mmCIF file of C-alpha atoms in Angstrom:
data_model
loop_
_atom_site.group_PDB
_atom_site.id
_atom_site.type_symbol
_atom_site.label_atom_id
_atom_site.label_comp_id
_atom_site.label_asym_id
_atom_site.label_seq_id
_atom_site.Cartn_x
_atom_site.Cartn_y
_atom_site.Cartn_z
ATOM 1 C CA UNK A 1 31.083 12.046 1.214
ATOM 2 C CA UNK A 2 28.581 14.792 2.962
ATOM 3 C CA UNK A 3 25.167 14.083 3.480
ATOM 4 C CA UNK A 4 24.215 16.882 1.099
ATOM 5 C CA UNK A 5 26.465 15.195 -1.468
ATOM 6 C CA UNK A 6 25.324 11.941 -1.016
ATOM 7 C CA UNK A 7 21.444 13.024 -1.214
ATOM 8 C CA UNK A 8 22.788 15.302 -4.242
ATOM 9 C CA UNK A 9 23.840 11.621 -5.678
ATOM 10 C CA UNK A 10 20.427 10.107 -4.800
ATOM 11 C CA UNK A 11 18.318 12.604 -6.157
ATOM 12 C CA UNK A 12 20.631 13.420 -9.443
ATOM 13 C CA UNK A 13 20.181 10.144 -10.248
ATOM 14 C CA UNK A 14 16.287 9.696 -9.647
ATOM 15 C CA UNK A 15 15.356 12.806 -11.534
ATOM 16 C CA UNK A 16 18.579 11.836 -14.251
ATOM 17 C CA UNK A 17 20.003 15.217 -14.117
ATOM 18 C CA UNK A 18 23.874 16.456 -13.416
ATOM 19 C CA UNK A 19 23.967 16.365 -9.720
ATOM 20 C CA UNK A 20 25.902 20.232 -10.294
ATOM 21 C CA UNK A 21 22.043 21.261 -10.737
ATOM 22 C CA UNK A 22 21.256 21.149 -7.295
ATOM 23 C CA UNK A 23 21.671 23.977 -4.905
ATOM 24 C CA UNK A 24 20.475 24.810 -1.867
ATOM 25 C CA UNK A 25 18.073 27.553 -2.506
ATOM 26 C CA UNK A 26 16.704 25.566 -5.903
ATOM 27 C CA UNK A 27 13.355 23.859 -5.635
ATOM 28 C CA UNK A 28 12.965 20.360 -6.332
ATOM 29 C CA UNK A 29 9.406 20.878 -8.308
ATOM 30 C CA UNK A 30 10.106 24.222 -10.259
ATOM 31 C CA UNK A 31 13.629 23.888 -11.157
ATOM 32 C CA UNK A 32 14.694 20.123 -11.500
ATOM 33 C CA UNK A 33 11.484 19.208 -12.780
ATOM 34 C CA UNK A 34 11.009 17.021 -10.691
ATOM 35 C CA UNK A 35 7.403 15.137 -10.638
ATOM 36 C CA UNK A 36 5.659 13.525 -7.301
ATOM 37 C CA UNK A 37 6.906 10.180 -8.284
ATOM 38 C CA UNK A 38 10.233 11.470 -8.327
ATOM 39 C CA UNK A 39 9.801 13.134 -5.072
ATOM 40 C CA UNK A 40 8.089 10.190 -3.249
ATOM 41 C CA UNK A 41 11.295 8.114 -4.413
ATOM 42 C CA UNK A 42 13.866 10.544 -3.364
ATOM 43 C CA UNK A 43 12.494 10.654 -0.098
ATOM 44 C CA UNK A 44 12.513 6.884 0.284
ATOM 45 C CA UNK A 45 16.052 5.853 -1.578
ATOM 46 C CA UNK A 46 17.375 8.963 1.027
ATOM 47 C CA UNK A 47 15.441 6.805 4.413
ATOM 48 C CA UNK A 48 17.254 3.865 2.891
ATOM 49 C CA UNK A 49 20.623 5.430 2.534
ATOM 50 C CA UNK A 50 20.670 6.373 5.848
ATOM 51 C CA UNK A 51 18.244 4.482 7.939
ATOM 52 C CA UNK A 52 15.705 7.385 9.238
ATOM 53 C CA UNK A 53 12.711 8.099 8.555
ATOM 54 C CA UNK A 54 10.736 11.194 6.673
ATOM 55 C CA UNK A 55 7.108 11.386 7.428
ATOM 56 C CA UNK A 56 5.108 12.977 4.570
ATOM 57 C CA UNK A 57 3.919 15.977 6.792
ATOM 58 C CA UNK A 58 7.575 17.017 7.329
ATOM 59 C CA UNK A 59 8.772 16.741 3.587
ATOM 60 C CA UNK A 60 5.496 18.982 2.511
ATOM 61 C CA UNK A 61 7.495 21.690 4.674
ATOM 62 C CA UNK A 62 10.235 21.560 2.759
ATOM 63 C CA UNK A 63 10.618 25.069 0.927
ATOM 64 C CA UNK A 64 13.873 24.423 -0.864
ATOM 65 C CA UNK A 65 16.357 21.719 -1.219
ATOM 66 C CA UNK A 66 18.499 23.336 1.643
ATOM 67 C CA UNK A 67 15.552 22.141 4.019
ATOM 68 C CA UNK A 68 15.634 18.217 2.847
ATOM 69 C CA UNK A 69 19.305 18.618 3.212
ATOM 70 C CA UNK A 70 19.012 20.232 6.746
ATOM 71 C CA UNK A 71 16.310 18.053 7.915
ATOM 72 C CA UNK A 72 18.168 15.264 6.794
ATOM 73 C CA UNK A 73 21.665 15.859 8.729
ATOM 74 C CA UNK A 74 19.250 16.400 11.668
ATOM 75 C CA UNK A 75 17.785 13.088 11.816
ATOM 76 C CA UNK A 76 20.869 11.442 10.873
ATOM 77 C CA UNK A 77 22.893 13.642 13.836
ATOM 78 C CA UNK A 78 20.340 12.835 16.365
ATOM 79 C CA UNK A 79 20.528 9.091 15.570
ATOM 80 C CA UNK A 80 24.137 9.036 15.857
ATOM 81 C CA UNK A 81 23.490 10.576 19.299
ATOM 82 C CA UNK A 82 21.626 7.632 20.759
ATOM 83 C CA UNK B 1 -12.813 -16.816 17.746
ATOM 84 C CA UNK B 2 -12.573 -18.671 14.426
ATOM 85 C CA UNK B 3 -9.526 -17.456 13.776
ATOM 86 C CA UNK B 4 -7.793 -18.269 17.434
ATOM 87 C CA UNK B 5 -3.940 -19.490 17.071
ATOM 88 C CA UNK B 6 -3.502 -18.041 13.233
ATOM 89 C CA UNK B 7 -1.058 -15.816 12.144
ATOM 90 C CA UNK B 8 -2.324 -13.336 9.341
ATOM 91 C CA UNK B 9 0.557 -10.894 7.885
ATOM 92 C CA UNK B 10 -1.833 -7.605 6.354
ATOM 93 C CA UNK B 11 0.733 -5.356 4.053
ATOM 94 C CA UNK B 12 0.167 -1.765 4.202
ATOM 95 C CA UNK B 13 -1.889 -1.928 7.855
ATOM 96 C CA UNK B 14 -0.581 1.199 9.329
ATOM 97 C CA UNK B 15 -4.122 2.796 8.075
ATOM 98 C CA UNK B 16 -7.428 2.774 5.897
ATOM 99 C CA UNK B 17 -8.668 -0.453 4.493
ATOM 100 C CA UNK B 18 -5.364 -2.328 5.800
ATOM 101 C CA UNK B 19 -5.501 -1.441 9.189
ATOM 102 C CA UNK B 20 -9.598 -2.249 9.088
ATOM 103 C CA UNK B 21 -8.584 -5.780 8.382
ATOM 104 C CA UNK B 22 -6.186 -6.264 10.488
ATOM 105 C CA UNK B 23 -8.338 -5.231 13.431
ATOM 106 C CA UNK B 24 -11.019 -7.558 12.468
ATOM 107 C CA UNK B 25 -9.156 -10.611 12.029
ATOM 108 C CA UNK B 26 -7.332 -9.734 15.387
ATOM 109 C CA UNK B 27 -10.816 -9.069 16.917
ATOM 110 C CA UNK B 28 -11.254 -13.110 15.160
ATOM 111 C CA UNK B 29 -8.331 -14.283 17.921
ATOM 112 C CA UNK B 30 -5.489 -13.732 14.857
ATOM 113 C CA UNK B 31 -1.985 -12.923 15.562
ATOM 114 C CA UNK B 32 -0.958 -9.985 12.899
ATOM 115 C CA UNK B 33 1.883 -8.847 10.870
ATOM 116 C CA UNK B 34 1.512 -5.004 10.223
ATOM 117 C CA UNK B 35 3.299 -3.992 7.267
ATOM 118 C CA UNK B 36 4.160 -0.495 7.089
ATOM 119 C CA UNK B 37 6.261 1.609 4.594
ATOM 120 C CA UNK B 38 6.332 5.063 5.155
ATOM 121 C CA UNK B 39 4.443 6.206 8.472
ATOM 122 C CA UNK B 40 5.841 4.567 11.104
ATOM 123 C CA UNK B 41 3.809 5.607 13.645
ATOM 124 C CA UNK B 42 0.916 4.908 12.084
ATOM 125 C CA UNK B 43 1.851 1.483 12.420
ATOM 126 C CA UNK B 44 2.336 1.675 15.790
ATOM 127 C CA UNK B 45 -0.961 2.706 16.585
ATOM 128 C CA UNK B 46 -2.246 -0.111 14.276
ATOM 129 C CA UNK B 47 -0.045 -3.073 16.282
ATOM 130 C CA UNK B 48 -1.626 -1.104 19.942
ATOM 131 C CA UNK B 49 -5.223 -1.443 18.959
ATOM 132 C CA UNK B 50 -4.305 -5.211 17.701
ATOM 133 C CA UNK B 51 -2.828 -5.855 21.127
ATOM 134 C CA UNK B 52 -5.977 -4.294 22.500
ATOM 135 C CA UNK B 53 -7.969 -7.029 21.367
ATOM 136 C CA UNK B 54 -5.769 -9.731 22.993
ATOM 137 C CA UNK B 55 -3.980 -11.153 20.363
ATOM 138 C CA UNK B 56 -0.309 -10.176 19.398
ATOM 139 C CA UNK B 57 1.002 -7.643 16.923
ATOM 140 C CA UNK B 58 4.568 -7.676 15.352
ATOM 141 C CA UNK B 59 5.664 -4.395 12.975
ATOM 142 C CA UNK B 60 7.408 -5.110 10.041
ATOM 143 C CA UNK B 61 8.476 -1.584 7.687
ATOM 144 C CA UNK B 62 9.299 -2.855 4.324
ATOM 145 C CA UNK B 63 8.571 -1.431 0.462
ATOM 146 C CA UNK B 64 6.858 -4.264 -0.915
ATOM 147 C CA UNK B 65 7.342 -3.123 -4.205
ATOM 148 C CA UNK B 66 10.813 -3.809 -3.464
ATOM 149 C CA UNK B 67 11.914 -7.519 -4.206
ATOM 150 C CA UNK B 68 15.232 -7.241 -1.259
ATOM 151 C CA UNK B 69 12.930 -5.522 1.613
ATOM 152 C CA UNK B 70 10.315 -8.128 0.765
ATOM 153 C CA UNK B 71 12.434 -10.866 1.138
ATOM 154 C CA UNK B 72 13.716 -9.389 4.567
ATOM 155 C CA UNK B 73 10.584 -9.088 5.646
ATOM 156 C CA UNK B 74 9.844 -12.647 4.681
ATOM 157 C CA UNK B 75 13.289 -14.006 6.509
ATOM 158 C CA UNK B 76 12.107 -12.151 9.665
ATOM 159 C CA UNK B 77 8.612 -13.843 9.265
ATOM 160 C CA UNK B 78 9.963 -17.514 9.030
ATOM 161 C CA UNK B 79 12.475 -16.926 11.631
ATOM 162 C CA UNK B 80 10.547 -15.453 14.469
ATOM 163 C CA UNK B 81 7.794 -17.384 13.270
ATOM 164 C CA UNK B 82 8.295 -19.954 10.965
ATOM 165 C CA UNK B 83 4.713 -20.223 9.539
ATOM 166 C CA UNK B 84 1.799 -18.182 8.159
ATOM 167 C CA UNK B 85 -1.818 -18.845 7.848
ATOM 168 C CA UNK B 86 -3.235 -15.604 6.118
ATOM 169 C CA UNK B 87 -1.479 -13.065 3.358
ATOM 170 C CA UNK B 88 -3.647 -9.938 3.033
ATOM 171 C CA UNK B 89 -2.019 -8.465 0.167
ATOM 172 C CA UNK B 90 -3.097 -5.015 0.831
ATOM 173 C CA UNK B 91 -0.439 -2.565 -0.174
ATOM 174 C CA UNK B 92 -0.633 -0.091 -3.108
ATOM 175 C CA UNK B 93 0.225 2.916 -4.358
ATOM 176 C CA UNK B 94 -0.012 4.599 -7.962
ATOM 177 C CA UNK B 95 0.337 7.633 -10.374
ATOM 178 C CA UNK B 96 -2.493 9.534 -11.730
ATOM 179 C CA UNK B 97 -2.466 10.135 -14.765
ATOM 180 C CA UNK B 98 -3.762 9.563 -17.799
ATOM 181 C CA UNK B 99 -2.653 6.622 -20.380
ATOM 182 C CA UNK B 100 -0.658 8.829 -23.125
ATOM 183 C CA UNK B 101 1.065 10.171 -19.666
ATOM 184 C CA UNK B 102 1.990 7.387 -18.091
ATOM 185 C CA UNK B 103 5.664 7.117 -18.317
ATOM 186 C CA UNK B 104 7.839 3.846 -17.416
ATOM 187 C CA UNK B 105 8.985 5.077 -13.939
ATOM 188 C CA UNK B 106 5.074 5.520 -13.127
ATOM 189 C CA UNK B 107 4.521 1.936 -14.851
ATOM 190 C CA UNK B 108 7.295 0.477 -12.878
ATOM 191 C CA UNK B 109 6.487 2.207 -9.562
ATOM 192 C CA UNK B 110 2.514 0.897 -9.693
ATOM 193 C CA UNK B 111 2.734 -2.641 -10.868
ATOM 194 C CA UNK B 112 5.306 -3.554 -8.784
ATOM 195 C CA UNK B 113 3.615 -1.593 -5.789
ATOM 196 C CA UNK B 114 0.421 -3.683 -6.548
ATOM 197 C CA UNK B 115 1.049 -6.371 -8.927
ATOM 198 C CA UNK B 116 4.366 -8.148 -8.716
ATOM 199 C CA UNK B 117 4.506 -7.319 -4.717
ATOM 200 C CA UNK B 118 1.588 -10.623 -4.812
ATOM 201 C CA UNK B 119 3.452 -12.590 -7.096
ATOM 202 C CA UNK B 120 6.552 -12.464 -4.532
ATOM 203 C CA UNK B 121 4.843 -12.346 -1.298
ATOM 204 C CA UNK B 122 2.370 -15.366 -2.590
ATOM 205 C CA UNK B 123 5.919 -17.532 -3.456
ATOM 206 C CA UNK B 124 7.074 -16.771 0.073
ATOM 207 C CA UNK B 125 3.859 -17.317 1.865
ATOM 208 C CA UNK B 126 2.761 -20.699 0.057
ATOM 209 C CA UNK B 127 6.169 -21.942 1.498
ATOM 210 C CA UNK B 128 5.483 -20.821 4.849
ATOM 211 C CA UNK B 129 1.781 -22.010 4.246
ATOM 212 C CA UNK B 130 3.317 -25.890 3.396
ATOM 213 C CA UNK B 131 1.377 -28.591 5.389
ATOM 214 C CA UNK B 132 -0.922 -26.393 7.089
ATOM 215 C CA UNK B 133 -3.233 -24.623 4.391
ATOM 216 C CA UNK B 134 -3.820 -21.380 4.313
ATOM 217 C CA UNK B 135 -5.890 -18.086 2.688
ATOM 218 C CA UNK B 136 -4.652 -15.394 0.521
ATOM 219 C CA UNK B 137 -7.265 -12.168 -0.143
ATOM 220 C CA UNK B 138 -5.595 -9.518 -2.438
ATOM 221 C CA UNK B 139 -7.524 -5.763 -2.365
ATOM 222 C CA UNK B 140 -8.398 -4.695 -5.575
ATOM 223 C CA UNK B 141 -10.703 -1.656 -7.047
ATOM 224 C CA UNK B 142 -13.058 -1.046 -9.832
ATOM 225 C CA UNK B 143 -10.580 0.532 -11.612
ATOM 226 C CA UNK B 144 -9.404 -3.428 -12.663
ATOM 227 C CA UNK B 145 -12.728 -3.502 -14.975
ATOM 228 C CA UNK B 146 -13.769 -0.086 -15.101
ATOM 229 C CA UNK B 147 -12.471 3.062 -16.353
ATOM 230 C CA UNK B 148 -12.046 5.547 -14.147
ATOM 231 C CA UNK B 149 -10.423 9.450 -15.073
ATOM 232 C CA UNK B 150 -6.337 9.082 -14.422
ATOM 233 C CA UNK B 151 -6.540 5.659 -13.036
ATOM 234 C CA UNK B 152 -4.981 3.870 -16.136
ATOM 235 C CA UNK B 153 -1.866 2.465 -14.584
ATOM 236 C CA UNK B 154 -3.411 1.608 -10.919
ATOM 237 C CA UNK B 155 -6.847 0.039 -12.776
ATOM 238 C CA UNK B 156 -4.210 -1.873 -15.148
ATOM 239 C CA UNK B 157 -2.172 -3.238 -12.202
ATOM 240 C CA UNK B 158 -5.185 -4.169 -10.579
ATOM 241 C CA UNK B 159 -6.214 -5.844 -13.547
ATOM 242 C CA UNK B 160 -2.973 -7.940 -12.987
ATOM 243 C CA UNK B 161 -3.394 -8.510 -9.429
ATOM 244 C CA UNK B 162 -7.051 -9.787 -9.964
ATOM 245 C CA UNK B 163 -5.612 -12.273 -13.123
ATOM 246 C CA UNK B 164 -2.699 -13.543 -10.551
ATOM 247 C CA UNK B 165 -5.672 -14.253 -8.030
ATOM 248 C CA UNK B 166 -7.240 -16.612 -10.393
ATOM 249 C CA UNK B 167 -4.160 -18.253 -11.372
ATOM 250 C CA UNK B 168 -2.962 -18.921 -7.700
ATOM 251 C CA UNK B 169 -5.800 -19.990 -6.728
ATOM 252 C CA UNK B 170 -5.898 -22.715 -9.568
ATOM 253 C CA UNK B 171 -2.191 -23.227 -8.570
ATOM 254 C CA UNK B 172 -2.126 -23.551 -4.810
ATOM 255 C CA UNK B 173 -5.438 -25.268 -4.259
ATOM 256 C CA UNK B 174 -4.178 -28.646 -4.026
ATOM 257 C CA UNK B 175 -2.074 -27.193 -1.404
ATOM 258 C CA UNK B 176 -5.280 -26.280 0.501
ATOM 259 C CA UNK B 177 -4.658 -22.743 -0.160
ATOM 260 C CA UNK B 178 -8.114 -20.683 -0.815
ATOM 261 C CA UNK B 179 -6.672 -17.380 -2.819
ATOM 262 C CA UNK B 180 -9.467 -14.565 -3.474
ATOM 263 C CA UNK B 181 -9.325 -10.977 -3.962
ATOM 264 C CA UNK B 182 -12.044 -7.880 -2.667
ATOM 265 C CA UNK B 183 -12.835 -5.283 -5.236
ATOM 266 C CA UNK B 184 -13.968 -2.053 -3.542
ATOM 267 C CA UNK B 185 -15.307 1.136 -5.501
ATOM 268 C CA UNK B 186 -14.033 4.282 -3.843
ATOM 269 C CA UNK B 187 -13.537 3.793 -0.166
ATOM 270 C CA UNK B 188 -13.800 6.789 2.668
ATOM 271 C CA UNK B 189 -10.265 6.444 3.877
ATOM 272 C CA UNK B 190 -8.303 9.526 4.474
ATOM 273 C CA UNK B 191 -5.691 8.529 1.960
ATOM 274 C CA UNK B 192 -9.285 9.067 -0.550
ATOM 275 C CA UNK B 193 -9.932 12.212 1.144
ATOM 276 C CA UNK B 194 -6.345 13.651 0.046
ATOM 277 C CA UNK B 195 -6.571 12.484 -3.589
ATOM 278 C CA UNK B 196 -10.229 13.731 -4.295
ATOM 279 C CA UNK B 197 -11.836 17.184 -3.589
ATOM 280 C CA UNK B 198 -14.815 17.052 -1.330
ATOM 281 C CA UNK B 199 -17.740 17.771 -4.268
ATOM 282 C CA UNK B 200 -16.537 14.346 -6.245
ATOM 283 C CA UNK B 201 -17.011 12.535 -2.795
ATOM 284 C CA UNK B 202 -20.350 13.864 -2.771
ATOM 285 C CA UNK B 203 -21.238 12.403 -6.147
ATOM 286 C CA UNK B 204 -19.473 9.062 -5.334
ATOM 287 C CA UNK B 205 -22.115 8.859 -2.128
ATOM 288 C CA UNK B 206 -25.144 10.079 -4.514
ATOM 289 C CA UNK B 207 -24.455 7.195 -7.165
ATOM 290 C CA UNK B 208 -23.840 4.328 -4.315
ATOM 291 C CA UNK B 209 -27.561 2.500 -4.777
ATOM 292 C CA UNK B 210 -26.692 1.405 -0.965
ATOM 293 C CA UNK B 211 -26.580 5.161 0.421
ATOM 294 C CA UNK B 212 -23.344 5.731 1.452
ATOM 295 C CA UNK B 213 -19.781 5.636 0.329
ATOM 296 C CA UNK B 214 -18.095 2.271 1.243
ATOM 297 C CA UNK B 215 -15.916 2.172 4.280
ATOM 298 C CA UNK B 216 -13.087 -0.037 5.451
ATOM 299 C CA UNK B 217 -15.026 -1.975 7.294
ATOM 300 C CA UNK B 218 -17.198 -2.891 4.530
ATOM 301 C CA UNK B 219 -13.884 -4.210 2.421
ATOM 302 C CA UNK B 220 -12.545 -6.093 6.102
ATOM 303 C CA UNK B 221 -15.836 -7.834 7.086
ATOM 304 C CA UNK B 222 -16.128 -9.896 3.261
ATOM 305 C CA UNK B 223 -12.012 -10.303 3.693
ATOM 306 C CA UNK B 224 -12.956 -11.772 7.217
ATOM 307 C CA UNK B 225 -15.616 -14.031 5.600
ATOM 308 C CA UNK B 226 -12.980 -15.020 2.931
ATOM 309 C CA UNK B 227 -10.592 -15.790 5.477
ATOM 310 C CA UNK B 228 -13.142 -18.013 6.746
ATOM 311 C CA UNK B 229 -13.758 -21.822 6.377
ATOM 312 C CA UNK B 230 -17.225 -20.886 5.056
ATOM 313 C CA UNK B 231 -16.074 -19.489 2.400
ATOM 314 C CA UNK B 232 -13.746 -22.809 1.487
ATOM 315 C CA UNK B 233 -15.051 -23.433 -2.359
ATOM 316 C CA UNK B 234 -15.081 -20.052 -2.960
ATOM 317 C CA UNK B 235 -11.741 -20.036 -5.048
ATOM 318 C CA UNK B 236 -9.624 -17.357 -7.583
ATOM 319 C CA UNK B 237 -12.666 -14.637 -7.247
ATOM 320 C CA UNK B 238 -12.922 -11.202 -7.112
ATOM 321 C CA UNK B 239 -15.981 -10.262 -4.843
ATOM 322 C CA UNK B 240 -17.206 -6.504 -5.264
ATOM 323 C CA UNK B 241 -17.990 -4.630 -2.194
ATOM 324 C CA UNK B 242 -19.454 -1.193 -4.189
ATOM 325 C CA UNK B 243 -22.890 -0.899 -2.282
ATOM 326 C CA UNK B 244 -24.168 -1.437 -6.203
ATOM 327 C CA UNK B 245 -22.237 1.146 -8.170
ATOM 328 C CA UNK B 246 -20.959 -1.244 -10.584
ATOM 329 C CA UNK B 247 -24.389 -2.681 -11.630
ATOM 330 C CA UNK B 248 -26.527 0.273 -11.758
ATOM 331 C CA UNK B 249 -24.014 2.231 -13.941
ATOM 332 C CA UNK B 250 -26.890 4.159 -15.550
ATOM 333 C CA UNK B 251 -29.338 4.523 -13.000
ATOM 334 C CA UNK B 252 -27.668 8.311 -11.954
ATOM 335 C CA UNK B 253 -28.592 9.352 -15.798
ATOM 336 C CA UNK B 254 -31.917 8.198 -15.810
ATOM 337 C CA UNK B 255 -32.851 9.625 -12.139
ATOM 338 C CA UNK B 256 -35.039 12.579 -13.318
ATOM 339 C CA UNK B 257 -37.407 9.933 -15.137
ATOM 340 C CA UNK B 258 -38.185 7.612 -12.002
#
């Protein structure tokens, strides 16, 4: 499974919506609904899943859900590197 | 150095009130535990000003308000180190909002952020405390007794945490185990600074009796005391560090006529 699949899985299930919801350009807050609770554990079930770390000043930048995803397979490439 | 040769684990002492109390019991000759969960570097700073001080600093990231990461965190403890003297159970987190919208993932997420996290990390510590004593200090708020405007689930865990004290204390004092908690009024951390817009601080500082808002230090220095073997008989209470705000709740009212 893809890293944007698996964090569709994570947050799908968080927010309890159908995972087919999520798209790239969608916002978390305006169209899933979801609250800062939701967000907060999102971020940390996703740092779990794949043993990185988000810090709060990056995940405010976030415009979209394309931008988790993309900071995501960053952090997750550039551990693989070392 | 009262506290030369212990080893005191603080959770959630990457910053604000944590990281104030695990600088003064390291600045006491304590070896520290920082728990961290989310900013890492944070931490880091944290264990480098512990160091500082002469005393060693081990980093631990872990969720306390999950039961599996606390646990790890607890194996790592008893194998690198195989006792503890001190649990600062320090963590938190919360939802504001009020009661009618408090909803069971925001219920969940609190009390188990800063209520059941004790109840586990106490079980794992007394063990770890066995034949050597020991001091727990939880950090509680006014919010336990008080009401304060979308604090219901954080004042109600606290509420919890503060009942737990009293019962572990009862519990663990014929293992020689002193448990106590600190209940602060709103404290100038940055994490305070984020949540509340700079006029409400203002007020907060007006309607402190002592003249100022409370700081971390203020919360660390009466954990530090209660750490202490000074403060021995002193068991399953909740001291209030406030600068007076919970006993002069209607002076503010009445100023004009004074």
């Amino acid at each position: 499974m893809s890293v944007e699949e698996e964090i569709k899985e994570i947050v799908a299930g968080i927010v309890h919506v159908d995972k087919s919801i999520l798209t790239r350009e969608g916002s978390l807050r305006k169209d899933i609904k979801a609250d800062s609770l939701d967000i907060v554990q999102a971020l940390v079930a996703v740092e779990d899943k794949f043993d990185i770390e988000i810090p709060d000043e990056e995940a405010q930048k976030f415009q979209n859900f394309g931008d988790f995803v993309d900071y995501v397979e960053r952090r997750v490439a550039e551990k693989e590197k070392v | 150095m009262p506290l030369k040769g212990k080893l005191t684990l603080v959770t959630g002492s990457g910053r604000g009130i944590g990281r104030a109390i695990a600088l003064k019991l390291a600045s006491q000759g304590s070896d520290i535990i920082v728990n961290f969960f989310r900013r890492r570097e944070a931490a880091e700073k944290t264990a480098k000003d512990i160091e500082a001080l002469g005393v060693k600093a081990e980093v631990i990231r872990a969720n306390v308000g999950d039961p599996a990461k606390l646990d790890e965190m607890f194996d790592t403890i008893a194998t690198k180190f195989g006792h503890l003297d001190i649990l600062i159970n320090n963590a938190a987190s919360g939802v504001g909002r009020s009661v009618l919208d408090v909803d069971i993932k925001a219920w969940d997420w609190t009390m188990n952020i800063n209520a059941r996290a004790f109840l586990l990390c106490a079980q794992r510590a007394a063990k770890l405390m066995e034949g050597r004593g020991g001091k727990m200090v939880s950090i509680t708020s006014l919010g336990s007794s008080f009401v304060l405007p979308t604090y219901a689930v954080v004042g109600i865990s606290k509420a919890a945490l503060e009942a737990l004290t009293r019962y572990l204390a009862i519990e663990l004092a014929p293992k020689g185990i002193c448990v106590n908690a600190v209940a602060a009024s709103a404290v100038e951390t940055e994490a305070l600074k984020f949540y509340i817009r700079e006029g409400l601080m203002k007020d907060i500082r007006q309607a402190t009796p002592a003249g100022r808002m409370v700081i971390p230090e203020d919360v660390a220095n009466v954990v530090a005391f209660l750490c202490s073997e000074e403060a021995f008989m002193i068991r399953g209470q909740t001291i209030i560090v406030d600068g007076g705000t919970s006993v002069a709740l209607f002076m503010a009212a009445g100023k004009e006529e004074r």
